[in-house]
Coordinates of C-alpha atoms and ligand atoms in Angstrom, one line a residue:
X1 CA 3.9 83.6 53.0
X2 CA 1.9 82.2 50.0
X3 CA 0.6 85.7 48.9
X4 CA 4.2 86.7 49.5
X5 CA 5.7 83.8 46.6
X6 CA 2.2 84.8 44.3
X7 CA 3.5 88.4 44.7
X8 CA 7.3 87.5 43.6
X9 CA 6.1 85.1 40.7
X10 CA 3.8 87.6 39.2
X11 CA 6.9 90.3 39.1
X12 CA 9.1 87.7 37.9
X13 CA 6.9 86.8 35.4
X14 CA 6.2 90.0 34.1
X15 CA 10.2 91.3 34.2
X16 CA 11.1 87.6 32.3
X17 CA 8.5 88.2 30.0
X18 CA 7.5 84.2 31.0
X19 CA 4.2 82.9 30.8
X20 CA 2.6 80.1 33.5
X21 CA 0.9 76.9 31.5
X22 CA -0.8 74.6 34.0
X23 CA -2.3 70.8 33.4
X24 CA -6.1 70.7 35.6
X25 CA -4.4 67.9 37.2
X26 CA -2.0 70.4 39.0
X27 CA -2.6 71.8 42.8
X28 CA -4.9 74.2 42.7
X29 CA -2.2 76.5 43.9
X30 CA -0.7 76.3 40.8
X31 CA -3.8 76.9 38.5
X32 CA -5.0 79.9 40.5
X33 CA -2.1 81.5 39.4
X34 CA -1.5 80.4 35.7
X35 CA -1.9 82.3 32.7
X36 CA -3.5 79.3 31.1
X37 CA -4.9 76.1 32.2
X38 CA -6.2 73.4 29.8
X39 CA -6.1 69.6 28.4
X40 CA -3.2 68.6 26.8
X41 CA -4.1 69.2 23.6
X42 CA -4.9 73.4 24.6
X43 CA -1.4 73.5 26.4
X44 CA 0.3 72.0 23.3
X45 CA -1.4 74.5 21.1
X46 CA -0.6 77.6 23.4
X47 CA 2.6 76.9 24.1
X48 CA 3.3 76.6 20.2
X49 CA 2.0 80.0 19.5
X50 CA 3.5 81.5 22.5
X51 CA 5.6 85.2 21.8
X52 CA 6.4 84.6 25.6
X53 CA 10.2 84.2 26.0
X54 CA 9.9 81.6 28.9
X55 CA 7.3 79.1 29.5
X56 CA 6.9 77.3 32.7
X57 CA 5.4 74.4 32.3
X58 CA 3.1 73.0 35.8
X59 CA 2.6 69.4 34.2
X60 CA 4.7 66.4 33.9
X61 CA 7.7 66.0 31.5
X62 CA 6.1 64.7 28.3
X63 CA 4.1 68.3 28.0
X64 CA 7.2 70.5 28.6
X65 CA 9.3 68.3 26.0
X66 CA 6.0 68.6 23.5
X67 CA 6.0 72.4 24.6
X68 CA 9.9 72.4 23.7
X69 CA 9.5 70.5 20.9
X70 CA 6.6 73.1 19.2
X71 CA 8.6 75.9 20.2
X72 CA 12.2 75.4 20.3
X73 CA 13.4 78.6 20.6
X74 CA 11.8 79.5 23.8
X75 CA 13.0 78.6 27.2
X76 CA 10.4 75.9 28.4
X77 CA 11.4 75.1 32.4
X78 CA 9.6 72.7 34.9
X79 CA 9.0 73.1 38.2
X80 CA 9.9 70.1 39.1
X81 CA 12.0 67.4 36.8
X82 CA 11.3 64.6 37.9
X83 CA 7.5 65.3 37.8
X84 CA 6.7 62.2 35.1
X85 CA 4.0 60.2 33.4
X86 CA 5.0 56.5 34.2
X87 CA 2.3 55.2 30.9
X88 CA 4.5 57.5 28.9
X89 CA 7.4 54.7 28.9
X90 CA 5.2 51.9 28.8
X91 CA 6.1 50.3 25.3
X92 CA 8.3 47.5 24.9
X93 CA 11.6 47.7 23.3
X94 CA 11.3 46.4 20.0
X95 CA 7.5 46.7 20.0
X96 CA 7.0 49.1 17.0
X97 CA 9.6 47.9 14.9
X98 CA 8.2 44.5 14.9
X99 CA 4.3 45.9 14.4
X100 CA 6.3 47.9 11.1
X101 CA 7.6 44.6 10.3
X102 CA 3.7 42.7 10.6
X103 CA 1.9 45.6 8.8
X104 CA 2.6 47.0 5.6
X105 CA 0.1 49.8 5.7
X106 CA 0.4 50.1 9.6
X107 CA 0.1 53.8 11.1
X108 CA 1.9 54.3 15.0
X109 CA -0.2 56.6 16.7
X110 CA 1.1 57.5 20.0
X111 CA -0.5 58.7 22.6
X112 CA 1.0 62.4 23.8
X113 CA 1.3 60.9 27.0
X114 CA 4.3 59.3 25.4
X115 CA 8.6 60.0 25.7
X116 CA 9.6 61.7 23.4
X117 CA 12.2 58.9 22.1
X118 CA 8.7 57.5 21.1
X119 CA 7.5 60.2 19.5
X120 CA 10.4 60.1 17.2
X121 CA 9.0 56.8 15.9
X122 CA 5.5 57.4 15.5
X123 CA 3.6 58.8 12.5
X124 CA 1.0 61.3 14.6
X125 CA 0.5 61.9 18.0
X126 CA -3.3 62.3 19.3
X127 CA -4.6 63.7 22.9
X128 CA -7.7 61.8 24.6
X129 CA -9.8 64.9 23.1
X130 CA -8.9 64.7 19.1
X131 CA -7.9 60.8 19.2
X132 CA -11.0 59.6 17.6
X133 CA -11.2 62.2 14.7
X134 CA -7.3 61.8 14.2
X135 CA -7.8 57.5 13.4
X136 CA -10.8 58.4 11.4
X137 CA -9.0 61.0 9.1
X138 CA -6.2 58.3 8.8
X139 CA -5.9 56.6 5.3
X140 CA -4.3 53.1 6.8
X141 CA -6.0 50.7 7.9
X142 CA -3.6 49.1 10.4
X143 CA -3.4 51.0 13.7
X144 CA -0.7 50.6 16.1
X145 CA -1.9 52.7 19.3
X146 CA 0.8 53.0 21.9
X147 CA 1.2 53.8 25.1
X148 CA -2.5 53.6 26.2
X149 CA -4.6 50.5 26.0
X150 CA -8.1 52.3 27.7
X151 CA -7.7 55.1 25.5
X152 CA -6.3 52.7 22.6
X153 CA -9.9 50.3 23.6
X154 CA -12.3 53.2 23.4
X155 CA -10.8 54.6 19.9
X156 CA -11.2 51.2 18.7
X157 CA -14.7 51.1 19.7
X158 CA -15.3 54.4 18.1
X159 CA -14.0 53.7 14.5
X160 CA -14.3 50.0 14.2
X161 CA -13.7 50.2 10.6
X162 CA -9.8 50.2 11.7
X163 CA -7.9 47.3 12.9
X164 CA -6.7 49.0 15.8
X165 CA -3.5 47.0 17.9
X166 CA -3.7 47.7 21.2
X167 CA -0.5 48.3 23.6
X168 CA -0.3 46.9 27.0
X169 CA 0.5 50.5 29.3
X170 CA -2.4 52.6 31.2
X171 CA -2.2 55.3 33.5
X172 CA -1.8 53.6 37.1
X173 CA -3.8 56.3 38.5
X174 CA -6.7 55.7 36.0
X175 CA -6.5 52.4 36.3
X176 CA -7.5 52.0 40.0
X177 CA -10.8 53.7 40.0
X178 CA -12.8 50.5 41.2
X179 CA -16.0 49.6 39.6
X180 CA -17.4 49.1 43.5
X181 CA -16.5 53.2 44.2
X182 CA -18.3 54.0 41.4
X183 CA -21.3 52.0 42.0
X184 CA -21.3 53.2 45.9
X185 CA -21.5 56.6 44.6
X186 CA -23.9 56.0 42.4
X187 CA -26.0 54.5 45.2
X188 CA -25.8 57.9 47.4
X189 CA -26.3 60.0 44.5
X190 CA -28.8 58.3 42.1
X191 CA -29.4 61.0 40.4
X192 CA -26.0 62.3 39.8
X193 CA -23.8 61.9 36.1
X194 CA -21.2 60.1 35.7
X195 CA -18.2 61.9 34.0
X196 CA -15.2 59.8 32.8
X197 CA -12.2 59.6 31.2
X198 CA -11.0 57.2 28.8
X199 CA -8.2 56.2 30.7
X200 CA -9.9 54.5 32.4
X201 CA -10.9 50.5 32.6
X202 CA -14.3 49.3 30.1
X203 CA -15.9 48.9 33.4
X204 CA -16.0 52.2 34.3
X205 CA -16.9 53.4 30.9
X206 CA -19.5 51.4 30.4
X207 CA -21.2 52.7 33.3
X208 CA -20.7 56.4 32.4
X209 CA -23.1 59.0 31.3
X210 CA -20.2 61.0 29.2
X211 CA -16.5 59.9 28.3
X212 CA -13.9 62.8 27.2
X213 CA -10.7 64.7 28.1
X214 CA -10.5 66.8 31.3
X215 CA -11.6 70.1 29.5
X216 CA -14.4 68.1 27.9
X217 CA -15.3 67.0 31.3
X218 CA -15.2 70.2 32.6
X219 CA -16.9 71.9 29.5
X220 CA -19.9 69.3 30.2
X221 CA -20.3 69.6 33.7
X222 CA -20.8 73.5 32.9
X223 CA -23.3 73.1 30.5
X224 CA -25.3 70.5 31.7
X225 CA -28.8 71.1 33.8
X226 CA -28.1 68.1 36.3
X227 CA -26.6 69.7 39.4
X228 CA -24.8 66.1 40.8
X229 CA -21.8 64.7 39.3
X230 CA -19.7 62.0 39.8
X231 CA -16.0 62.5 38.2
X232 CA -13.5 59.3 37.2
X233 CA -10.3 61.5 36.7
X234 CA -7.7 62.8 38.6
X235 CA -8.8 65.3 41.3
X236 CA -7.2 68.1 40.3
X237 CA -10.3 69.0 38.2
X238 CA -12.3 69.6 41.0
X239 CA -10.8 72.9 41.1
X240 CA -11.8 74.3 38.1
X241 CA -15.3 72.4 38.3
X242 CA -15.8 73.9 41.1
X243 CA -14.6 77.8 40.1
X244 CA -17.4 77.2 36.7
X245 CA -19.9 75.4 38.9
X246 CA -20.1 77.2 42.5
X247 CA -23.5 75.5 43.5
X248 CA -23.1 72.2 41.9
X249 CA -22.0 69.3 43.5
X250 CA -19.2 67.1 42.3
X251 CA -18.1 63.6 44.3
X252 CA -15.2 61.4 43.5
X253 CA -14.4 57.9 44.1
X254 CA -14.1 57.1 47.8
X255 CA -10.5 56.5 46.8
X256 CA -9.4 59.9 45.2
X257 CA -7.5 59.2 41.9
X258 CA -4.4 61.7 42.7
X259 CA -1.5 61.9 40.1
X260 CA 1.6 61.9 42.7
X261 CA 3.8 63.3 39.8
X262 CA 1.2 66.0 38.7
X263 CA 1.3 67.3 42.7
X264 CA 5.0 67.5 42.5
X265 CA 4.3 71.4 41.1
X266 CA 4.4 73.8 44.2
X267 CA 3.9 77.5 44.3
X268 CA 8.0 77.0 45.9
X269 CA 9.4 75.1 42.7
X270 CA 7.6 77.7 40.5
X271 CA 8.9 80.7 42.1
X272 CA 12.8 79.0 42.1
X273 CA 12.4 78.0 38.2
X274 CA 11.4 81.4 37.5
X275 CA 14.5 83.1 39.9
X276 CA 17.2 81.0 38.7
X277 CA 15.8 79.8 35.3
X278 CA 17.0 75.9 36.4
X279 CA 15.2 73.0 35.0
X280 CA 15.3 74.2 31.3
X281 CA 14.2 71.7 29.2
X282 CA 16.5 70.7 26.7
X283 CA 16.2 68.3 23.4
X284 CA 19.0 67.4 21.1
X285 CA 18.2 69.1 17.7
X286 CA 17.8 66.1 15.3
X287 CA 15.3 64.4 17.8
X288 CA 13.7 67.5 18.0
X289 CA 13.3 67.6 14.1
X290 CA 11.9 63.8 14.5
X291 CA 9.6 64.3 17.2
X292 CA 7.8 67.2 15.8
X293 CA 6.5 65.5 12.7
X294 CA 4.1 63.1 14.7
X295 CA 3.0 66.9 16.9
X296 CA 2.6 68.7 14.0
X297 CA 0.8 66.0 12.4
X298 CA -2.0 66.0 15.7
X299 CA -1.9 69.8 15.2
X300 CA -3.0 69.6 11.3
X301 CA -5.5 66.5 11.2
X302 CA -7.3 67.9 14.6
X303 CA -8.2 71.5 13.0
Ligands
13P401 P1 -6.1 65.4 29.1 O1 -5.9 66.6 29.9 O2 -5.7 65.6 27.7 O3 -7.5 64.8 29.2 O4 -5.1 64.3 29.6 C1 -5.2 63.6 30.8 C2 -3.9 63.2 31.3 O5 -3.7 62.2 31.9 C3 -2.7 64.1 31.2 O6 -1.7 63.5 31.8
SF4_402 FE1 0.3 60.1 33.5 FE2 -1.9 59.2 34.6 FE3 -0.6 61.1 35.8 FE4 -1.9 61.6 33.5 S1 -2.8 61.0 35.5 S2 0.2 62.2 34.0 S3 -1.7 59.6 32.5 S4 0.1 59.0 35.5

């Protein structure tokens, strides 16, 4: 049955001229059969300097409106529409008007992991793997970092010649990987590394060996000589650690950080985009033209 839906979506693909872009936080289904897998500052970038006609997007909605927004004249669909990043609405109403109002020199920097009505009143957008050398190259001063307060913290801590205002959202999923799981795995596995990402609480990164995006996870685990990892992100990077790293050995938290909206993308929902071409992502033109100066901005200052 499932080799059966792989056979159909390859053909599809090929007749539609589509191409698959997959988060690591999808099912593994899903990235066994993309065309690319990444971060989500590779998927931005490919999906802007796609020739594909279609792109499905396996991720949650702020990546296929980013993909839409680089590339408006392809057909960006989702397997799944409602699959969403609750941090990405979590600034206040008001919020950034009244920081604009505070700060004369102030820069918004928001957080890709953002809606894209946010986006529209940002000045750059950064990913956790370009966030740091983004607020360094900045010329203000003043910092407004929304929607992420972990990743907001550990920029902060990185350039501290910035006033850097933090925002009160986090990723929920980030958020409740305990200090005690860590520690207990780092009890059975004393000599394992502890690979994090900076979503998540001080606590966790302060007891971490390395902190970076899922590909710089990834990219570290493959190149390191320890052989024992422990990994405080969402599980769907076990996949791919696992595919670079066949004889090492990765453990999670005894509670495993799973992004419900990121599981939402099934081999099903990716074969019935791709046969009926429903779930097209659509933006309004003039907040298009908005939200694609902060992305365009991420894509210059991160060369
Ligand atoms: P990165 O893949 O950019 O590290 O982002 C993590 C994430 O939470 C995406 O939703
Ligand atoms: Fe959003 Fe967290 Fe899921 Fe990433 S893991 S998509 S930040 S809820």
């Amino acid at each position: 049955m499932k080799t059966d839906t792989k056979n159909k979506i390859l053909e599809l693909k090929k007749q539609k001229n589509a191409i698959i872009l997959a988060h690591y936080y999808a099912p593994a289904e899903i990235q066994s059969i993309a065309d690319y897998v990444g971060d989500s500052f590779y998927l931005a970038k490919i999906a802007k300097s796609s020739n594909a006609d279609a792109i499905v997007f396996c991720g949650v909605a702020f990546m296929g409106e980013s993909a839409k927004i680089l590339n408006p004249t392809k057909k960006v669909l989702m397997p799944d529409l409602s699959a969403d990043c609750p941090m990405a609405h979590m600034v206040k109403k008001g919020k950034i008007e009244e920081m604009r109002n505070k700060y004369d020199d102030l820069a918004v920097v928001c957080y890709i992991n953002s809606t894209t009505e946010l986006k529209c009143q940002s000045d750059v957008c950064v990913t956790s793997s370009n966030a740091v050398k983004i607020v360094k190259a900045l010329p203000n001063k003043n910092i407004f970092f929304i929607p992420d307060k972990n990743l907001g913290r550990y920029v902060a801590e990185q350039v501290p010649e910035k006033n850097i205002i933090l925002n009160d959202g986090y990723c929920p999923i980030h958020a409740k990987i305990s200090l005690s799981q860590v520690e207990k795995q780092k009890m059975l596995h004393p000599s394992a590394l502890v690979l994090t990402h900076p979503e998540c609480e001080q606590e966790i990164l302060s007891v971490s060996d390395f902190i970076g995006s899922t590909a710089e996870i990834i990219d570290f685990a493959k190149k390191s000589n320890h052989e024992e990892f422990i990994i405080c992100t969402e599980d769907g990077v076990e996949f791919k650690l696992l595919l670079d790293n066949p004889t090492k050995k990765f453990f999670f938290p005894e509670t495993r950080p799973c992004c419900v909206d990121m599981k939402l993308n099934t081999l099903d929902k990716l074969l019935h985009v791709l046969e009926t071409e429903e779930n097209a992502i659509d933006i309004e033109e003039e907040t298009a033209k908005k939200a694609i100066m902060p992305l365009n901005k991420m894509l210059e200052l991160a060369k």
